[in-house]
Short mmCIF file of C-alpha atoms and ligand atoms in Angstrom, two decimals:
data_model
loop_
_atom_site.label_atom_id
_atom_site.label_comp_id
_atom_site.label_asym_id
_atom_site.label_seq_id
_atom_site.Cartn_x
_atom_site.Cartn_y
_atom_site.Cartn_z
CA LEU E 4 70.24 108.04 92.02
CA ASP E 5 69.04 110.88 94.20
CA SER E 6 71.45 112.64 96.52
CA ILE E 7 70.09 110.90 99.63
CA SER E 8 70.97 107.46 98.37
CA LEU E 9 74.33 108.73 97.08
CA ALA E 10 75.05 110.14 100.56
CA SER E 11 74.29 106.72 102.01
CA LYS E 12 76.64 105.11 99.50
CA PHE E 13 79.42 107.57 100.43
CA ARG E 14 78.99 106.65 104.11
CA GLY E 15 78.74 102.97 103.30
CA CYS E 16 82.01 103.15 101.40
CA LEU E 17 84.12 104.80 104.09
CA VAL E 18 82.47 102.92 106.95
CA GLY E 19 83.09 99.76 104.91
CA CYS E 20 86.79 100.60 104.71
CA LEU E 21 87.06 101.20 108.42
CA LEU E 22 85.10 98.09 109.45
CA GLY E 23 87.12 95.84 107.19
CA ASP E 24 90.35 97.21 108.61
CA CYS E 25 89.32 97.19 112.29
CA LEU E 26 87.63 93.78 112.22
CA GLY E 27 90.20 92.17 109.94
CA ALA E 28 93.29 93.46 111.75
CA PRO E 29 93.31 90.85 114.56
CA TYR E 30 93.60 88.13 111.89
CA GLU E 31 96.25 89.72 109.67
CA ALA E 32 98.98 87.23 108.69
CA ASP E 33 96.94 84.25 110.00
CA TYR E 34 96.70 81.57 107.38
CA VAL E 35 94.34 79.13 109.05
CA ILE E 36 91.20 80.79 110.34
CA SER E 37 88.39 78.70 111.82
CA LYS E 38 85.04 79.48 110.15
CA THR E 39 83.27 78.69 113.42
CA VAL E 40 85.44 81.06 115.42
CA LEU E 41 84.91 83.79 112.83
CA GLN E 42 81.15 83.22 112.83
CA LYS E 43 81.08 83.62 116.63
CA TYR E 44 83.32 86.70 116.45
CA PHE E 45 80.88 88.45 114.11
CA ASP E 46 77.77 87.22 115.96
CA LYS E 47 79.15 88.61 119.22
CA LEU E 48 80.15 91.93 117.64
CA GLU E 49 76.68 92.30 116.12
CA GLY E 50 74.91 91.32 119.33
CA PRO E 51 73.63 93.94 121.77
CA TYR E 52 75.33 92.63 124.94
CA PHE E 53 78.90 92.05 123.90
CA LYS E 54 81.16 94.69 125.40
CA SER E 55 84.62 94.66 123.96
CA PRO E 56 87.35 97.20 123.80
CA VAL E 57 87.22 99.20 120.61
CA LYS E 58 88.86 97.51 117.63
CA GLN E 59 91.75 99.69 116.61
CA TYR E 60 92.30 100.66 113.04
CA THR E 61 95.66 100.18 111.31
CA ASP E 62 97.73 101.90 108.59
CA ASP E 63 94.95 101.21 106.09
CA ALA E 64 92.47 103.54 107.78
CA ALA E 65 95.22 105.90 108.99
CA MET E 66 96.24 106.64 105.39
CA THR E 67 92.63 106.70 104.16
CA LYS E 68 91.97 109.30 106.85
CA CYS E 69 94.87 111.47 105.58
CA LEU E 70 93.55 111.38 102.03
CA ALA E 71 89.96 112.14 103.10
CA GLU E 72 91.06 115.01 105.36
CA SER E 73 93.24 116.48 102.64
CA LEU E 74 90.50 116.34 99.98
CA ILE E 75 88.09 118.00 102.41
CA ALA E 76 90.54 120.73 103.46
CA GLN E 77 91.89 121.51 99.97
CA GLN E 78 88.73 120.71 97.98
CA LYS E 79 91.05 119.20 95.38
CA PHE E 80 93.78 116.57 95.25
CA ASP E 81 96.98 118.23 96.47
CA ALA E 82 99.88 115.75 96.44
CA LEU E 83 102.12 117.85 98.65
CA ASP E 84 99.41 118.27 101.28
CA VAL E 85 98.67 114.53 101.25
CA ALA E 86 102.37 113.70 101.62
CA LYS E 87 102.64 116.04 104.61
CA ARG E 88 99.61 114.44 106.24
CA PHE E 89 101.00 110.90 105.72
CA VAL E 90 104.24 111.92 107.41
CA LYS E 91 102.55 113.75 110.30
CA GLU E 92 100.18 110.84 110.86
CA TYR E 93 103.00 108.31 110.82
CA PHE E 94 105.23 110.15 113.28
CA ASN E 95 102.29 110.82 115.61
CA GLU E 96 101.23 107.17 115.64
CA PRO E 97 103.93 104.96 114.13
CA ARG E 98 102.56 101.75 115.64
CA ARG E 99 99.67 101.24 113.29
CA GLY E 100 101.19 98.28 111.46
CA TYR E 101 102.61 100.05 108.41
CA GLY E 102 104.29 98.15 105.58
CA GLN E 103 107.92 97.43 106.31
CA GLN E 104 109.39 99.57 103.55
CA VAL E 105 106.87 102.39 103.18
CA VAL E 106 108.11 103.99 106.40
CA ASP E 107 111.44 104.75 104.69
CA ILE E 108 109.51 107.16 102.48
CA PHE E 109 108.15 109.02 105.49
CA HIS E 110 111.64 109.43 106.93
CA LYS E 111 113.03 110.64 103.59
CA LEU E 112 110.16 113.08 103.01
CA ARG E 113 110.70 114.60 106.42
CA ALA E 114 114.47 114.83 105.89
CA GLN E 115 114.18 116.53 102.47
CA LYS E 116 111.44 118.86 103.80
CA PHE E 117 109.01 117.83 101.06
CA VAL E 118 110.94 119.49 98.21
CA ASP E 119 110.07 116.52 96.00
CA PRO E 120 107.03 114.63 97.38
CA PHE E 121 107.20 111.98 94.63
CA GLY E 122 110.97 111.45 94.90
CA PRO E 123 111.42 108.95 97.74
CA ALA E 124 108.82 106.49 96.41
CA LYS E 125 110.86 106.07 93.22
CA GLU E 126 113.85 104.85 95.24
CA GLN E 127 111.99 101.96 96.92
CA PHE E 128 113.22 98.42 96.25
CA ASP E 129 116.35 99.55 94.40
CA GLY E 130 114.35 101.71 92.05
CA LEU E 131 111.77 99.05 91.15
CA GLY E 132 109.12 100.71 93.31
CA SER E 133 106.70 99.09 95.76
CA TYR E 134 104.08 96.66 94.47
CA GLY E 135 102.38 96.47 97.88
CA ASN E 136 98.66 97.14 98.27
CA GLY E 137 99.25 100.30 100.33
CA ALA E 138 98.05 102.64 97.58
CA ALA E 139 94.93 100.59 96.82
CA MET E 140 93.96 100.29 100.48
CA ARG E 141 93.59 104.07 100.90
CA VAL E 142 92.08 105.14 97.55
CA ALA E 143 88.35 105.06 98.46
CA PRO E 144 87.98 108.77 99.41
CA LEU E 145 89.28 109.69 95.96
CA ALA E 146 86.66 107.48 94.29
CA LEU E 147 84.03 109.42 96.24
CA PHE E 148 85.59 112.78 95.45
CA CYS E 149 85.68 111.96 91.71
CA HIS E 150 82.37 110.09 91.60
CA SER E 151 81.16 112.18 88.66
CA ASN E 152 84.46 112.49 86.82
CA TYR E 153 85.82 109.10 85.81
CA GLU E 154 88.80 110.38 83.79
CA GLU E 155 89.92 112.53 86.68
CA LEU E 156 89.58 109.56 89.01
CA LEU E 157 91.94 107.47 86.86
CA HIS E 158 94.47 110.28 86.77
CA LEU E 159 94.34 111.08 90.48
CA ALA E 160 94.27 107.45 91.62
CA ARG E 161 97.59 107.02 89.89
CA GLN E 162 99.06 110.26 91.22
CA SER E 163 97.97 109.55 94.78
CA ALA E 164 99.46 106.06 94.51
CA GLU E 165 102.80 107.35 93.23
CA LEU E 166 103.51 109.14 96.51
CA THR E 167 104.41 105.66 97.81
CA HIS E 168 103.97 103.06 95.04
CA THR E 169 105.73 103.49 91.69
CA HIS E 170 105.73 99.85 90.55
CA LYS E 171 103.13 99.46 87.81
CA THR E 172 101.19 96.77 89.66
CA GLY E 173 101.26 98.97 92.78
CA TYR E 174 99.58 101.98 91.19
CA ASP E 175 97.41 99.96 88.79
CA GLY E 176 96.04 98.14 91.84
CA ALA E 177 94.95 101.50 93.25
CA ILE E 178 93.35 102.38 89.92
CA LEU E 179 91.47 99.06 89.80
CA GLN E 180 90.21 99.46 93.37
CA ALA E 181 89.08 103.02 92.54
CA ILE E 182 87.23 101.79 89.44
CA ALA E 183 85.50 99.05 91.44
CA VAL E 184 84.27 101.56 94.04
CA HIS E 185 83.20 103.89 91.23
CA GLN E 186 81.13 101.13 89.59
CA SER E 187 79.48 100.25 92.90
CA LEU E 188 78.57 103.86 93.60
CA HIS E 189 76.69 104.06 90.32
CA LEU E 190 74.66 100.87 90.71
CA ASP E 191 71.24 100.56 92.32
CA PRO E 192 71.32 97.95 95.10
CA LYS E 193 67.57 97.40 94.72
CA GLN E 194 68.27 95.71 91.41
CA THR E 195 69.97 92.33 91.23
CA LEU E 196 73.72 92.68 90.89
CA ASP E 197 74.92 91.39 87.53
CA VAL E 198 78.12 89.80 88.74
CA GLN E 199 79.52 88.87 85.34
CA ASN E 200 78.73 92.31 83.93
CA PHE E 201 80.44 94.00 86.89
CA SER E 202 83.62 91.99 86.27
CA SER E 203 83.52 92.29 82.47
CA ARG E 204 83.35 96.06 82.79
CA LEU E 205 86.38 96.01 85.09
CA ILE E 206 88.34 93.96 82.54
CA GLU E 207 87.29 96.30 79.76
CA LYS E 208 88.42 99.33 81.77
CA MET E 209 91.71 97.72 82.80
CA SER E 210 92.40 97.02 79.11
CA GLN E 211 92.62 100.78 78.70
CA ILE E 212 95.00 101.07 81.67
CA GLU E 213 97.31 98.12 81.03
CA VAL E 214 98.56 99.21 77.64
CA ASP E 215 102.17 100.24 78.07
CA CYS E 216 103.64 97.27 79.91
CA ASP E 217 106.25 96.34 77.30
CA ASP E 218 109.09 97.91 79.26
CA LEU E 219 108.39 95.74 82.29
CA ASN E 220 110.56 92.76 82.88
CA ILE E 221 107.61 90.45 83.48
CA ASP E 222 106.00 87.56 81.65
CA ASP E 223 102.50 88.96 81.53
CA PRO E 224 102.03 92.55 80.32
CA TYR E 225 98.35 92.51 81.40
CA PRO E 226 98.48 91.01 84.89
CA TYR E 227 95.28 92.56 86.28
CA GLN E 228 93.22 91.52 83.28
CA THR E 229 94.62 88.01 83.73
CA GLN E 230 93.68 87.94 87.42
CA LEU E 231 90.20 89.34 86.73
CA LYS E 232 89.60 86.64 84.11
CA LYS E 233 90.63 83.99 86.63
CA MET E 234 88.23 85.65 89.06
CA GLN E 235 85.40 85.23 86.56
CA VAL E 236 86.13 81.52 86.28
CA LEU E 237 85.97 81.18 90.08
CA LEU E 238 82.71 83.15 90.20
CA ASP E 239 81.21 80.85 87.57
CA LYS E 240 81.77 77.73 89.65
CA GLU E 241 78.37 76.35 90.54
CA GLU E 242 79.54 74.80 93.80
CA GLY E 243 81.46 77.96 94.71
CA ALA E 244 85.24 78.30 94.81
CA HIS E 245 87.13 76.68 97.68
CA HIS E 246 89.17 78.86 100.01
CA LYS E 247 92.38 77.17 98.89
CA GLU E 248 91.62 77.89 95.21
CA VAL E 249 90.96 81.55 95.98
CA GLU E 250 94.16 81.78 97.99
CA ASN E 251 96.25 79.98 95.34
CA ILE E 252 94.75 81.64 92.26
CA LEU E 253 93.79 85.17 93.34
CA GLY E 254 96.04 85.43 96.39
CA ASN E 255 95.79 86.97 99.87
CA SER E 256 99.16 88.68 100.19
CA VAL E 257 100.30 92.29 100.66
CA ALA E 258 101.03 92.53 96.91
CA ALA E 259 98.38 94.64 95.17
CA LEU E 260 98.19 92.15 92.29
CA TYR E 261 97.37 89.35 94.72
CA SER E 262 94.89 91.20 96.90
CA VAL E 263 92.89 93.81 94.93
CA PRO E 264 91.24 91.27 92.57
CA THR E 265 90.67 89.09 95.65
CA ALA E 266 88.80 91.93 97.38
CA ILE E 267 86.63 92.45 94.30
CA PHE E 268 85.98 88.71 94.21
CA CYS E 269 84.85 88.81 97.88
CA PHE E 270 82.26 91.50 97.11
CA LEU E 271 80.91 89.64 94.06
CA ARG E 272 80.99 86.18 95.68
CA ALA E 273 79.18 87.45 98.78
CA PHE E 274 76.22 88.71 96.79
CA THR E 275 74.80 85.21 97.27
CA PRO E 276 75.04 82.94 100.35
CA ILE E 277 78.34 81.26 101.23
CA PRO E 278 78.59 77.99 103.19
CA GLU E 279 79.62 78.41 106.84
CA ILE E 280 78.74 82.11 106.87
CA GLU E 281 75.40 82.50 108.59
CA THR E 282 73.95 85.93 107.93
CA ASP E 283 71.30 87.45 105.71
CA ASN E 284 73.34 90.62 105.40
CA PRO E 285 75.49 90.70 102.25
CA PHE E 286 77.70 93.52 103.58
CA ARG E 287 78.63 91.48 106.64
CA ARG E 288 79.02 88.40 104.43
CA THR E 289 81.52 90.30 102.28
CA ILE E 290 83.89 91.24 105.09
CA GLN E 291 83.43 88.00 107.03
CA TYR E 292 84.31 86.08 103.87
CA ALA E 293 87.28 88.36 103.11
CA ILE E 294 88.70 87.73 106.59
CA SER E 295 88.07 83.98 106.33
CA LEU E 296 90.53 83.82 103.42
CA GLY E 297 93.39 84.71 105.77
CA GLY E 298 96.64 86.49 104.90
CA ASP E 299 96.28 90.23 104.46
CA THR E 300 92.87 90.20 106.15
CA ASP E 301 92.64 93.83 107.27
CA THR E 302 93.47 95.15 103.82
CA ILE E 303 91.41 92.72 101.76
CA ALA E 304 88.41 93.23 104.08
CA ASN E 305 88.91 97.01 103.94
CA MET E 306 88.96 97.06 100.12
CA ALA E 307 86.04 94.60 99.83
CA GLY E 308 84.19 96.62 102.48
CA ALA E 309 84.65 99.86 100.52
CA ILE E 310 83.22 98.29 97.36
CA ALA E 311 80.35 96.58 99.21
CA GLY E 312 79.54 99.68 101.28
CA ALA E 313 79.47 101.82 98.14
CA TYR E 314 77.04 99.35 96.60
CA TYR E 315 74.68 98.49 99.49
CA GLY E 316 74.85 101.85 101.31
CA TYR E 317 75.16 102.83 104.94
CA ASP E 318 71.84 101.41 106.16
CA SER E 319 73.01 97.91 105.28
CA ILE E 320 75.79 98.10 107.89
CA ASN E 321 74.90 96.81 111.35
CA ASP E 322 75.08 99.55 114.04
CA ASN E 323 76.64 97.33 116.67
CA LEU E 324 79.41 96.27 114.30
CA GLN E 325 80.14 99.95 113.74
CA LYS E 326 80.24 100.74 117.46
CA HIS E 327 83.19 98.43 117.96
CA CYS E 328 85.36 100.38 115.54
CA GLU E 329 87.71 103.18 116.54
CA ALA E 330 87.05 106.51 114.75
CA ILE E 331 83.67 105.47 113.34
CA GLU E 332 82.21 108.96 113.85
CA GLN E 333 85.15 110.53 112.04
CA PHE E 334 84.70 108.25 109.05
CA THR E 335 80.97 108.97 108.69
CA GLU E 336 81.78 112.66 108.95
CA TYR E 337 84.39 112.43 106.16
CA ALA E 338 81.81 110.74 103.95
CA ASP E 339 79.23 113.45 104.65
CA LYS E 340 81.72 116.24 103.98
CA LEU E 341 82.96 114.65 100.75
CA HIS E 342 79.36 114.28 99.65
CA LYS E 343 78.62 117.90 100.43
CA ILE E 344 81.69 119.15 98.54
CA THR E 345 81.12 117.06 95.43
CA VAL E 346 77.36 117.33 95.09
CA SER E 347 76.72 120.99 95.88
CA GLU E 348 79.28 122.38 93.44
N1 LIG K 11 102.54 95.67 107.25
C1 LIG K 11 101.50 95.03 107.24
N2 LIG K 11 101.46 93.76 107.66
C2 LIG K 11 102.64 93.12 108.18
C3 LIG K 11 102.43 92.93 109.64
C4 LIG K 11 101.91 91.57 109.83
C5 LIG K 11 101.19 91.32 111.13
N3 LIG K 11 100.82 92.48 111.87
C6 LIG K 11 101.89 90.29 111.91
O1 LIG K 11 102.98 89.89 111.55
O2 LIG K 11 101.28 89.81 112.86
N4 LIG K 11 100.32 95.53 106.84
C7 LIG K 11 100.20 96.74 106.16
O3 LIG K 11 101.08 96.69 105.03
C8 LIG K 11 100.36 96.45 103.82
C9 LIG K 11 100.52 97.64 102.93
O4 LIG K 11 101.89 97.77 102.65
P1 LIG K 11 102.46 98.95 101.74
O5 LIG K 11 101.93 100.24 102.22
O6 LIG K 11 102.24 98.61 100.34
O7 LIG K 11 104.00 98.89 102.17
P2 LIG K 11 105.36 98.47 101.39
O8 LIG K 11 106.39 98.36 102.45
O9 LIG K 11 105.60 99.40 100.27
O10 LIG K 11 105.05 97.03 100.78
C10 LIG K 11 104.64 95.96 101.59
C11 LIG K 11 105.56 94.76 101.39
O11 LIG K 11 105.43 94.22 100.10
C12 LIG K 11 106.67 93.70 99.67
N5 LIG K 11 107.10 94.41 98.43
C13 LIG K 11 106.50 95.49 97.88
N6 LIG K 11 107.14 95.85 96.75
C14 LIG K 11 108.15 95.00 96.58
C15 LIG K 11 109.17 94.85 95.59
N7 LIG K 11 109.27 95.69 94.52
N8 LIG K 11 110.06 93.84 95.73
C16 LIG K 11 109.98 92.99 96.80
N9 LIG K 11 109.03 93.08 97.77
C17 LIG K 11 108.14 94.06 97.66
C18 LIG K 11 107.66 93.92 100.82
O12 LIG K 11 107.68 92.81 101.63
C19 LIG K 11 107.02 95.10 101.53
O13 LIG K 11 107.39 95.25 102.86
C20 LIG K 11 98.93 96.24 104.24
O14 LIG K 11 98.66 94.87 104.42
C21 LIG K 11 98.83 96.95 105.55
O15 LIG K 11 97.79 96.42 106.36
MG1 LIG K 12 96.94 97.40 108.04
MG1 LIG K 13 97.08 94.55 105.75
MG1 LIG K 14 81.03 116.55 90.88
#
C-alpha cells in the first residue's frame, strides 16, 4: 500500500469511530429498533437537504480523542499523560455518558495526584477489575500509531486498557479490537474480502493472547476464541444470521466479551448486502447494521466503524453523514497527524 491509501485508511478508521459513536448514541440501550426508522434516519442524514443539530459524541469518542491527542503530543504511548488527559476530559465534560463505574477511577486519580496511574483501575469491582468495553472502544488511535509494529501494538493495547480495565476480558477485548483494526489497515479494499480468512487469523492471534487463563474463576479459559468461532458459524449461514441470534450468541452489551466480537461480525457481515438495509455503501451498511442490533449501539457501531473505515478508507464515507457529527474536523486531523508521525520516521 502506498502512503496515500494508508493515509485514507487512517482517516477512515478515526472517522469511522466518531460516526459510529455519534450516530449510534441516540439508540444506546434501546432493544427494539425499527429497521424502517433506521433506514430513514440514515437516508435523511446522507441527503443534502436534511438540517439537523450536530450529533454529539459520547465517552467513546471523548476517550479516543484523549488517546489520539496524547500519542500526537508525546510521539509515544505515555500512560501517565493519557491518564491525565482522561481525567481532564472527564471533569471538563462529565456528561458524555461514561460507564457507571469508570468515573470512580477519574476521581481517585485526581485525589492521589497521579502517583500511581494504574492503581485505581485494579480496585474496580472489589478487585476483579472492569470487563466493560471502555478500553476496546478507544483503542483505534493506538492501532494506527503501531500500524507497522504488531508486537508493540499488543503490548500497548494492554497497557492502555489497564488504566481502566484490569479484568482479563476487559483488556483482551481491547487487544482483539486493535488486532482487527490492524488487519483491516493492511488489506487492499480493491480485492474481495476473504471473510473466513479474516476471522481465522483473528482466532489464531487470540490463541497467542489467551494462554494464561488458568487462574481465572471462569468456565472457559479461551472466551474470545470461543466467541469468534461462534461468529464464524453465524457468518457461514447462507440465509444470514437473524438479529435475535446475533444478540443471543454474540451479544450487544457493555461487556467487552459480548460486544467486541459483535462489532467484528458487523464489519464482516456487512461486506455483502443485508435485508432491510438499502445502500450500496458497505461502510454505511456496517454501522447501520451495528445500530440495528440494539443494546450498546454507540460502542458497537464505533468499533465496527473503526474496522470498516480502516478497511474501506476515507473516500468510502459519505460527506453528509460526516457533517452531522460533532468534532469531525478534529478527528480527521488526528488521523493525518498520526499518519505523518508514523510514516515519516
Ligand atoms: N455508560 C454507558 N451506557 C449506559 C447509559 C445508557 C443510556 N445512555 C441510557 O440509559 O439511556 N455507555 C458507555 O459505557 C460503556 C463503556 O463502559 P466502561 O468504560 O467499560 O465502564 P465501566 O463502568 O468500567 O463498565 C461498564 C459497566 O459494565 C459492568 N461491569 C464491568 N465490569 C464488571 C464486573 N467486573 N462485575 C460486574 N459488572 C461489571 C457494570 O455495569 C459497569 O458499569 C460504553 O457503552 C459507553 O458508551
Ligand atoms: Mg458512549
Ligand atoms: Mg456505549
Ligand atoms: Mg512506523
